[in-house]
C-alpha cells in the first residue's frame, strides 16, 4: 500500500541546502560546491518539494486502507465508540447485527468494511469485532482466535508478496490497530486484560482505553489511569506508541505526552443534544449531558486526534515495518524461505 499523505499537506517553497552561502554570494553559487553539512548549493529552483503534492494527488486517486480491531467485554460500548470516532455507522452492529443476537460460546472474529470519503480522500475502513471475548465463565485462551486472525492476515500479505506475478497493489487486511477496552472498575486490571495485552503486544499495535468513563468521578478516573499504567509497566506490557520506535527527539517528546495521558478514558455516543445553542454529541444523564468531544468531560477528543489526525500513518508503518516484518522473518526462517507461487496457485493464495 502506498504511503498516506494527508490532503492538507501542501508543498513549501524550496530552501537551498546552503542558502546562507547563496545569500553571501549575491545569489550566485559555485557549481558543485558543498556546504559543511554535505549538501550541494542550489543555483535555482528545482522542484524537489513538489514530491509531496505528487504523493498527495496519488493518494487522492487510490485511497488507502485502515483496519481497526476492537476487543473487550460485551456492554462496554465498543461499537458506539467506533461509530463516534468515524462519525458514521461503521460498526458491525450498525451493519445489520441483530439486537437479540446471543453472546457466542466461543470468541468469534467478524469484520465489516466501509469506504469513507472526506476532502476528496477515500479510506477503506475495516472494523474487526470480537464478540464473545471475556464473556464466558472460563476465559482461558480466549485470545487465541484473535491472535490466529491477526497472523492469518500477515500470512495472506506474505503469500501475495512471494507471488511470481504480483498485484500492483496488494490488498492490505492486516490489523493496524487494536483498541483494547478496559472495564471502568476503578480497582485494577483483570488477569485477562494483562494476559491478552502481554501475548498480543508484539504482533499488533495495542491502544488501551478505559470504557464508559462517565461512570467514574474525575478523581476516580485519574487514580484508575495511574493504577492501570503502573500495572502495565509492572507486567512488561508495551502499548502503542512504543518507546523503542521513537525516531527522534521531536517524536519522543510528542509521544511521551501521549504515553503519559494513556489509557484514554472515553465516552462514545452517536446521539446529538442541544447545549448552549450548539448541537453536540453526548450522553444524557439525570445530572446533565456528558459531551463526548468536550475535554473537560472525557478524553475522547484526545483519542480521536491521536488515532486519526496525528498517528494513523505511523500505525500503518509500524504494522508493516515492525510487526509484519517480525512475522515474515519468522516464517522465512521456519521454511528456509517461502517458494514463489505461480499463476496457477494464485487463487489458493487468496483464500
XYZ file of C-alpha atoms in Angstrom, residues 185-348:
164
model
C -13.994 -0.896 37.679
C -11.857 1.739 39.402
C -9.827 -1.037 41.045
C -7.289 -2.818 38.834
C -6.860 -4.694 35.580
C -8.278 -8.188 35.340
C -5.872 -11.058 34.798
C -7.462 -11.496 31.364
C -6.600 -7.879 30.443
C -2.962 -8.382 31.399
C -2.705 -11.755 29.664
C -4.259 -10.549 26.414
C -2.104 -7.440 26.092
C 1.063 -9.293 27.088
C 0.516 -12.016 24.480
C -0.511 -9.770 21.591
C 1.513 -6.591 22.144
C 4.343 -7.927 19.966
C 2.119 -8.741 16.999
C -0.258 -5.767 16.828
C -0.430 -2.106 17.918
C -2.463 -2.180 21.135
C -4.090 1.032 22.350
C -5.772 0.538 25.758
C -8.817 2.688 26.544
C -10.976 2.924 29.649
C -14.572 2.493 28.519
C -17.631 4.357 29.827
C -15.507 6.868 31.732
C -18.617 8.803 32.768
C -19.320 6.107 35.392
C -16.380 7.456 37.456
C -15.673 10.813 39.020
C -12.701 12.801 37.680
C -10.675 11.867 40.785
C -11.555 8.164 40.467
C -10.678 8.297 36.775
C -7.232 9.770 37.373
C -6.436 7.264 40.126
C -7.574 4.364 37.936
C -5.497 5.603 34.975
C -2.370 5.789 37.152
C -3.036 2.319 38.560
C -3.510 0.844 35.086
C -0.293 2.473 33.802
C 1.629 1.062 36.756
C 0.199 -2.434 36.239
C 1.050 -2.344 32.521
C 4.591 -1.291 33.376
C 4.959 -3.998 36.022
C 3.651 -6.587 33.552
C 6.196 -5.525 30.933
C 3.355 -4.719 28.519
C 4.217 -2.369 25.679
C 1.352 -0.443 24.142
C 1.417 1.876 21.157
C 3.299 4.209 20.708
C 6.237 2.071 21.831
C 9.253 3.982 23.183
C 11.718 1.944 21.125
C 10.155 3.171 17.867
C 10.520 6.910 18.558
C 12.538 8.161 15.589
C 13.962 11.389 17.032
C 13.665 13.809 19.956
C 10.629 15.535 18.446
C 8.930 12.142 18.118
C 9.918 11.219 21.668
C 8.611 14.478 23.157
C 5.276 14.194 21.321
C 4.850 10.509 22.167
C 5.864 10.969 25.806
C 2.911 13.340 26.263
C 0.596 10.740 24.720
C 2.001 7.890 26.807
C 1.572 9.948 29.987
C -2.105 10.531 29.120
C -2.883 6.886 28.353
C -5.023 4.913 28.735
C -7.558 7.428 27.445
C -10.775 7.453 29.477
C -13.515 7.748 26.857
C -17.238 8.028 26.308
C -18.903 7.253 22.994
C -22.234 8.423 21.634
C -23.841 8.884 18.238
C -26.703 10.989 19.610
C -26.820 14.781 19.433
C -28.168 17.166 22.058
C -28.621 20.921 22.248
C -26.129 22.515 24.664
C -25.789 26.302 24.910
C -27.293 26.727 21.451
C -24.972 24.152 19.842
C -25.576 20.578 18.684
C -23.109 18.258 20.434
C -22.534 14.508 20.610
C -23.295 13.343 24.104
C -24.924 11.054 26.621
C -27.885 12.258 28.634
C -27.874 11.515 32.356
C -30.031 12.682 35.233
C -27.259 15.177 36.073
C -26.989 16.629 32.580
C -25.301 15.991 29.228
C -21.912 14.303 29.053
C -20.341 15.941 25.999
C -18.230 13.395 24.130
C -15.919 15.933 22.466
C -15.528 18.198 25.499
C -12.061 17.569 27.021
C -13.421 18.584 30.425
C -15.866 15.674 30.313
C -13.758 12.840 28.862
C -10.687 12.122 26.705
C -12.431 11.076 23.510
C -11.089 14.081 21.570
C -7.522 13.175 22.566
C -8.005 9.601 21.406
C -9.508 10.717 18.087
C -6.756 13.253 17.388
C -4.065 10.722 18.269
C -5.578 7.799 16.383
C -6.721 9.575 13.216
C -5.207 13.045 12.903
C -1.598 12.516 14.024
C -0.682 8.805 14.159
C -2.806 6.956 11.586
C 0.041 6.737 9.062
C 2.513 5.742 11.766
C 0.196 2.928 12.893
C 0.298 1.582 9.345
C 4.075 1.931 9.127
C 4.756 0.216 12.466
C 2.427 -2.602 11.393
C 4.322 -3.060 8.124
C 7.899 -2.371 9.227
C 7.861 -3.952 12.690
C 5.031 -6.434 13.325
C 4.691 -7.778 9.792
C 8.486 -7.887 9.311
C 8.823 -9.945 12.512
C 6.188 -12.386 11.263
C 7.768 -12.516 7.804
C 11.282 -13.182 9.159
C 9.971 -15.932 11.433
C 8.070 -17.625 8.589
C 11.010 -17.469 6.196
C 13.355 -18.889 8.832
C 10.925 -21.709 9.593
C 10.567 -22.779 5.961
C 14.007 -21.947 4.694
C 12.270 -19.351 2.537
C 8.782 -19.466 1.019
C 8.703 -20.762 -2.526
C 7.355 -18.300 -5.127
C 3.748 -19.034 -6.031
C 2.966 -19.488 -9.694
C -0.079 -18.134 -11.506
C -1.827 -21.493 -11.066
C -1.584 -21.130 -7.298
C -2.769 -17.542 -7.127
C -6.369 -18.469 -6.386
C -5.282 -20.646 -3.474
